[in-house]
Amino acid sequence: MQLSPRLQKIASLIPQGTVIADVGTDHGYIPVYCFEKGIIKKAIAMDVNSQPLDRARVNLTKYGYIDSSELRLSNGLEKLNKNEADVIVIAGMGGLLIADILKDGIDKIGGNTLLLLQPMIAPAELREAVCSYGLSIKDEYVVKEENKFYNIFAVQKGSQTLDDELMYVGKNLLVNSPDTAYDYLNYKIRVCKNIISGHKLSQNPDTIAIQKYSHELEVYEKYIKELKK
């Protein structure tokens, strides 16, 4: 099975010989691929709706991995037991939804559990939430797919301070995603400039928002300079 660059990167971060819980599994692509590559020994495919689980069941059956899988109708981590999975994947959702799933299921996350989180929007808000829940971002990656950028967090339990680098750029971006970092930072710079310009043109400019995005802009421009050295 071929995966998109976004899902391929997530799969590459899953350690060998582990049990994964794929939350919001949809078609079950990540479990199928990981079984094919001999990465995982068991998959727990979970979704809040029955139709995605049915699609995952079809694919897991088609490729011969249904006997090594469990499919659970679950609202977030509700149906997962603590320490039942070595790796929890939560991908393809909004950052605020992922944050809610983690908040509601924080008691299901063991001390050695690896969380692989991939928000479609609101990565900064998810970073802030992760740190407030007693979790720590160990590494972060950016993948470009069809002219869009996707953040991927590797998270485990542990305390962490939320500084500018972690809040806006992500941890170890220049090391982990050197081929993508320049385009990503330029994209974030354009977004910030457009937002600032929009606020300034408003009849009632939001000065707090202008200050926030101006500071964010300074952080991205600092990292662009680092790349150009």
Short mmCIF file of C-alpha atoms in Angstrom, two decimals:
data_model
loop_
_atom_site.label_atom_id
_atom_site.label_comp_id
_atom_site.label_asym_id
_atom_site.label_seq_id
_atom_site.Cartn_x
_atom_site.Cartn_y
_atom_site.Cartn_z
CA MET A 1 0.00 0.00 0.00
CA GLN A 2 1.26 3.47 -0.89
CA LEU A 3 0.77 6.28 1.61
CA SER A 4 0.66 10.03 1.09
CA PRO A 5 3.80 11.89 2.25
CA ARG A 6 1.94 13.01 5.38
CA LEU A 7 0.95 9.49 6.44
CA GLN A 8 4.28 8.07 5.27
CA LYS A 9 6.13 10.34 7.67
CA ILE A 10 3.88 9.35 10.56
CA ALA A 11 4.43 5.65 9.81
CA SER A 12 8.20 6.20 9.69
CA LEU A 13 8.12 7.43 13.31
CA ILE A 14 6.45 4.28 14.68
CA PRO A 15 9.01 2.04 16.43
CA GLN A 16 9.47 -1.57 15.39
CA GLY A 17 7.47 -4.29 17.11
CA THR A 18 4.91 -2.02 18.74
CA VAL A 19 1.14 -2.01 19.26
CA ILE A 20 -0.54 1.06 17.80
CA ALA A 21 -3.88 2.71 18.45
CA ASP A 22 -4.97 4.65 15.37
CA VAL A 23 -7.53 7.19 16.57
CA GLY A 24 -9.76 8.42 13.76
CA THR A 25 -8.49 5.57 11.61
CA ASP A 26 -10.78 6.26 8.63
CA HIS A 27 -9.62 3.74 5.97
CA GLY A 28 -7.05 2.09 8.22
CA TYR A 29 -4.22 3.04 5.89
CA ILE A 30 -1.56 3.48 8.56
CA PRO A 31 -2.21 0.09 10.23
CA VAL A 32 -2.24 -1.72 6.88
CA TYR A 33 1.00 -0.09 5.76
CA CYS A 34 2.72 -0.77 9.09
CA PHE A 35 1.70 -4.43 8.97
CA GLU A 36 2.99 -4.69 5.40
CA LYS A 37 6.37 -3.28 6.42
CA GLY A 38 6.60 -5.48 9.51
CA ILE A 39 6.64 -2.46 11.82
CA ILE A 40 3.78 -3.35 14.17
CA LYS A 41 2.53 -6.51 15.81
CA LYS A 42 -1.01 -5.32 16.54
CA ALA A 43 -3.33 -2.46 15.62
CA ILE A 44 -6.30 -1.01 17.45
CA ALA A 45 -8.26 0.97 14.87
CA MET A 46 -10.62 3.44 16.51
CA ASP A 47 -13.19 5.91 15.27
CA VAL A 48 -16.16 7.79 16.63
CA ASN A 49 -18.29 6.74 13.63
CA SER A 50 -19.08 3.26 12.33
CA GLN A 51 -18.58 4.00 8.61
CA PRO A 52 -14.84 4.72 8.88
CA LEU A 53 -14.44 1.55 10.94
CA ASP A 54 -16.23 -0.40 8.22
CA ARG A 55 -13.78 1.01 5.65
CA ALA A 56 -10.85 0.08 7.87
CA ARG A 57 -12.26 -3.44 8.32
CA VAL A 58 -12.53 -3.87 4.55
CA ASN A 59 -8.89 -2.86 4.04
CA LEU A 60 -7.51 -4.87 6.96
CA THR A 61 -9.41 -7.91 5.68
CA LYS A 62 -8.35 -7.35 2.07
CA TYR A 63 -4.67 -7.23 2.98
CA GLY A 64 -4.89 -10.11 5.46
CA TYR A 65 -4.33 -8.28 8.75
CA ILE A 66 -7.76 -8.40 10.35
CA ASP A 67 -6.77 -11.16 12.79
CA SER A 68 -4.01 -8.94 14.19
CA SER A 69 -6.35 -5.97 14.57
CA GLU A 70 -9.16 -4.76 16.77
CA LEU A 71 -11.74 -2.25 15.63
CA ARG A 72 -13.44 -0.15 18.27
CA LEU A 73 -16.19 2.41 18.08
CA SER A 74 -14.77 5.04 20.40
CA ASN A 75 -15.05 8.73 21.13
CA GLY A 76 -11.37 9.62 21.17
CA LEU A 77 -9.44 7.44 23.63
CA GLU A 78 -12.56 6.37 25.53
CA LYS A 79 -12.31 2.65 24.60
CA LEU A 80 -8.54 2.38 25.00
CA ASN A 81 -7.01 0.98 28.16
CA LYS A 82 -3.96 2.57 29.74
CA ASN A 83 -0.69 1.10 28.44
CA GLU A 84 -2.62 -1.04 25.94
CA ALA A 85 -0.88 0.67 23.01
CA ASP A 86 2.78 1.62 22.72
CA VAL A 87 1.96 4.28 20.13
CA ILE A 88 -1.17 6.41 19.77
CA VAL A 89 -1.68 8.08 16.39
CA ILE A 90 -4.13 10.99 16.16
CA ALA A 91 -3.90 12.46 12.66
CA GLY A 92 -5.93 14.41 10.16
CA MET A 93 -8.03 16.42 12.64
CA GLY A 94 -8.05 20.01 13.78
CA GLY A 95 -5.58 20.92 16.48
CA LEU A 96 -8.31 21.93 18.92
CA LEU A 97 -10.12 18.61 18.46
CA ILE A 98 -6.89 16.69 19.07
CA ALA A 99 -6.35 18.81 22.19
CA ASP A 100 -9.84 17.87 23.46
CA ILE A 101 -9.18 14.17 22.77
CA LEU A 102 -5.95 14.33 24.79
CA LYS A 103 -7.59 16.25 27.63
CA ASP A 104 -10.46 13.78 27.92
CA GLY A 105 -8.18 10.74 27.60
CA ILE A 106 -5.09 11.87 29.52
CA ASP A 107 -5.52 8.99 31.99
CA LYS A 108 -5.13 6.51 29.10
CA ILE A 109 -1.62 7.73 28.26
CA GLY A 110 1.16 5.75 29.94
CA GLY A 111 4.58 7.01 30.95
CA ASN A 112 6.24 5.41 27.92
CA THR A 113 3.44 5.94 25.42
CA LEU A 114 4.48 7.68 22.20
CA LEU A 115 1.88 10.07 20.78
CA LEU A 116 2.10 10.97 17.09
CA LEU A 117 -0.12 14.00 16.51
CA GLN A 118 -0.84 15.61 13.15
CA PRO A 119 -3.13 18.64 13.28
CA MET A 120 -4.66 19.98 10.05
CA ILE A 121 -5.01 23.45 11.59
CA ALA A 122 -4.10 25.27 14.83
CA PRO A 123 -0.69 23.70 15.51
CA ALA A 124 0.31 26.47 17.94
CA GLU A 125 -2.85 25.96 19.98
CA LEU A 126 -2.18 22.22 20.09
CA ARG A 127 1.41 22.79 21.26
CA GLU A 128 0.13 24.98 24.08
CA ALA A 129 -2.49 22.40 25.09
CA VAL A 130 0.00 19.52 24.98
CA CYS A 131 2.35 21.31 27.37
CA SER A 132 -0.48 22.29 29.71
CA TYR A 133 -1.50 18.60 30.04
CA GLY A 134 1.89 17.51 31.37
CA LEU A 135 3.05 16.24 28.00
CA SER A 136 6.27 17.08 26.20
CA ILE A 137 7.01 17.55 22.50
CA LYS A 138 10.14 15.49 21.88
CA ASP A 139 10.43 16.23 18.17
CA GLU A 140 8.48 17.86 15.38
CA TYR A 141 8.45 17.55 11.62
CA VAL A 142 6.90 19.44 8.70
CA VAL A 143 5.80 17.62 5.56
CA LYS A 144 4.76 19.28 2.33
CA GLU A 145 1.99 17.56 0.39
CA GLU A 146 0.18 19.05 -2.61
CA ASN A 147 1.36 22.58 -1.72
CA LYS A 148 0.15 22.28 1.87
CA PHE A 149 2.24 21.96 5.00
CA TYR A 150 1.52 19.51 7.80
CA ASN A 151 3.02 19.52 11.29
CA ILE A 152 3.71 16.20 12.98
CA PHE A 153 4.48 16.06 16.72
CA ALA A 154 6.18 13.24 18.59
CA VAL A 155 4.94 13.59 22.18
CA GLN A 156 5.43 11.77 25.48
CA LYS A 157 4.68 12.47 29.12
CA GLY A 158 6.91 15.05 30.77
CA SER A 159 6.98 18.73 31.66
CA GLN A 160 8.03 21.31 29.10
CA THR A 161 8.33 25.09 28.91
CA LEU A 162 6.53 26.72 26.01
CA ASP A 163 9.02 29.20 24.52
CA ASP A 164 8.78 31.01 21.16
CA GLU A 165 10.61 28.27 19.29
CA LEU A 166 8.23 25.58 20.47
CA MET A 167 5.10 27.71 20.21
CA TYR A 168 5.53 28.95 16.65
CA VAL A 169 8.28 27.07 14.81
CA GLY A 170 8.17 23.66 16.42
CA LYS A 171 10.96 21.71 18.09
CA ASN A 172 14.02 20.90 15.96
CA LEU A 173 12.39 22.03 12.70
CA LEU A 174 15.67 22.97 11.02
CA VAL A 175 17.25 19.63 11.95
CA ASN A 176 14.29 17.34 11.27
CA SER A 177 12.83 18.97 8.16
CA PRO A 178 15.70 20.79 6.41
CA ASP A 179 14.26 20.31 2.92
CA THR A 180 10.89 21.76 3.92
CA ALA A 181 11.83 24.34 6.54
CA TYR A 182 12.60 27.25 4.20
CA ASP A 183 9.32 26.99 2.26
CA TYR A 184 7.36 26.43 5.46
CA LEU A 185 8.81 29.46 7.23
CA ASN A 186 8.20 31.65 4.18
CA TYR A 187 4.61 30.44 4.08
CA LYS A 188 4.12 31.31 7.77
CA ILE A 189 5.69 34.73 7.16
CA ARG A 190 3.22 35.42 4.34
CA VAL A 191 0.30 34.34 6.54
CA CYS A 192 1.37 36.64 9.37
CA LYS A 193 1.90 39.61 7.04
CA ASN A 194 -1.53 39.11 5.46
CA ILE A 195 -3.23 38.94 8.85
CA ILE A 196 -1.41 42.04 10.12
CA SER A 197 -2.22 43.95 6.94
CA GLY A 198 -5.88 42.96 7.19
CA HIS A 199 -6.14 44.17 10.76
CA LYS A 200 -4.41 47.46 9.96
CA LEU A 201 -6.84 48.15 7.12
CA SER A 202 -9.81 47.55 9.39
CA GLN A 203 -11.81 50.50 10.68
CA ASN A 204 -11.29 49.14 14.19
CA PRO A 205 -7.85 47.48 14.18
CA ASP A 206 -7.33 44.74 16.76
CA THR A 207 -4.12 45.98 18.35
CA ILE A 208 -3.69 42.86 20.47
CA ALA A 209 -3.89 40.63 17.37
CA ILE A 210 -1.46 42.89 15.52
CA GLN A 211 1.03 42.62 18.39
CA LYS A 212 0.61 38.84 18.57
CA TYR A 213 1.17 38.22 14.86
CA SER A 214 3.95 40.80 14.68
CA HIS A 215 5.82 38.89 17.38
CA GLU A 216 5.14 35.59 15.61
CA LEU A 217 6.45 37.13 12.39
CA GLU A 218 9.69 38.13 14.12
CA VAL A 219 10.24 34.53 15.22
CA TYR A 220 9.81 33.14 11.70
CA GLU A 221 12.06 35.81 10.20
CA LYS A 222 14.74 34.97 12.76
CA TYR A 223 14.70 31.32 11.66
CA ILE A 224 14.79 32.23 7.99
CA LYS A 225 18.00 34.16 8.73
CA GLU A 226 19.41 31.06 10.44
CA LEU A 227 18.76 29.02 7.32
CA LYS A 228 20.48 31.57 5.08
CA LYS A 229 23.72 31.53 7.06
#
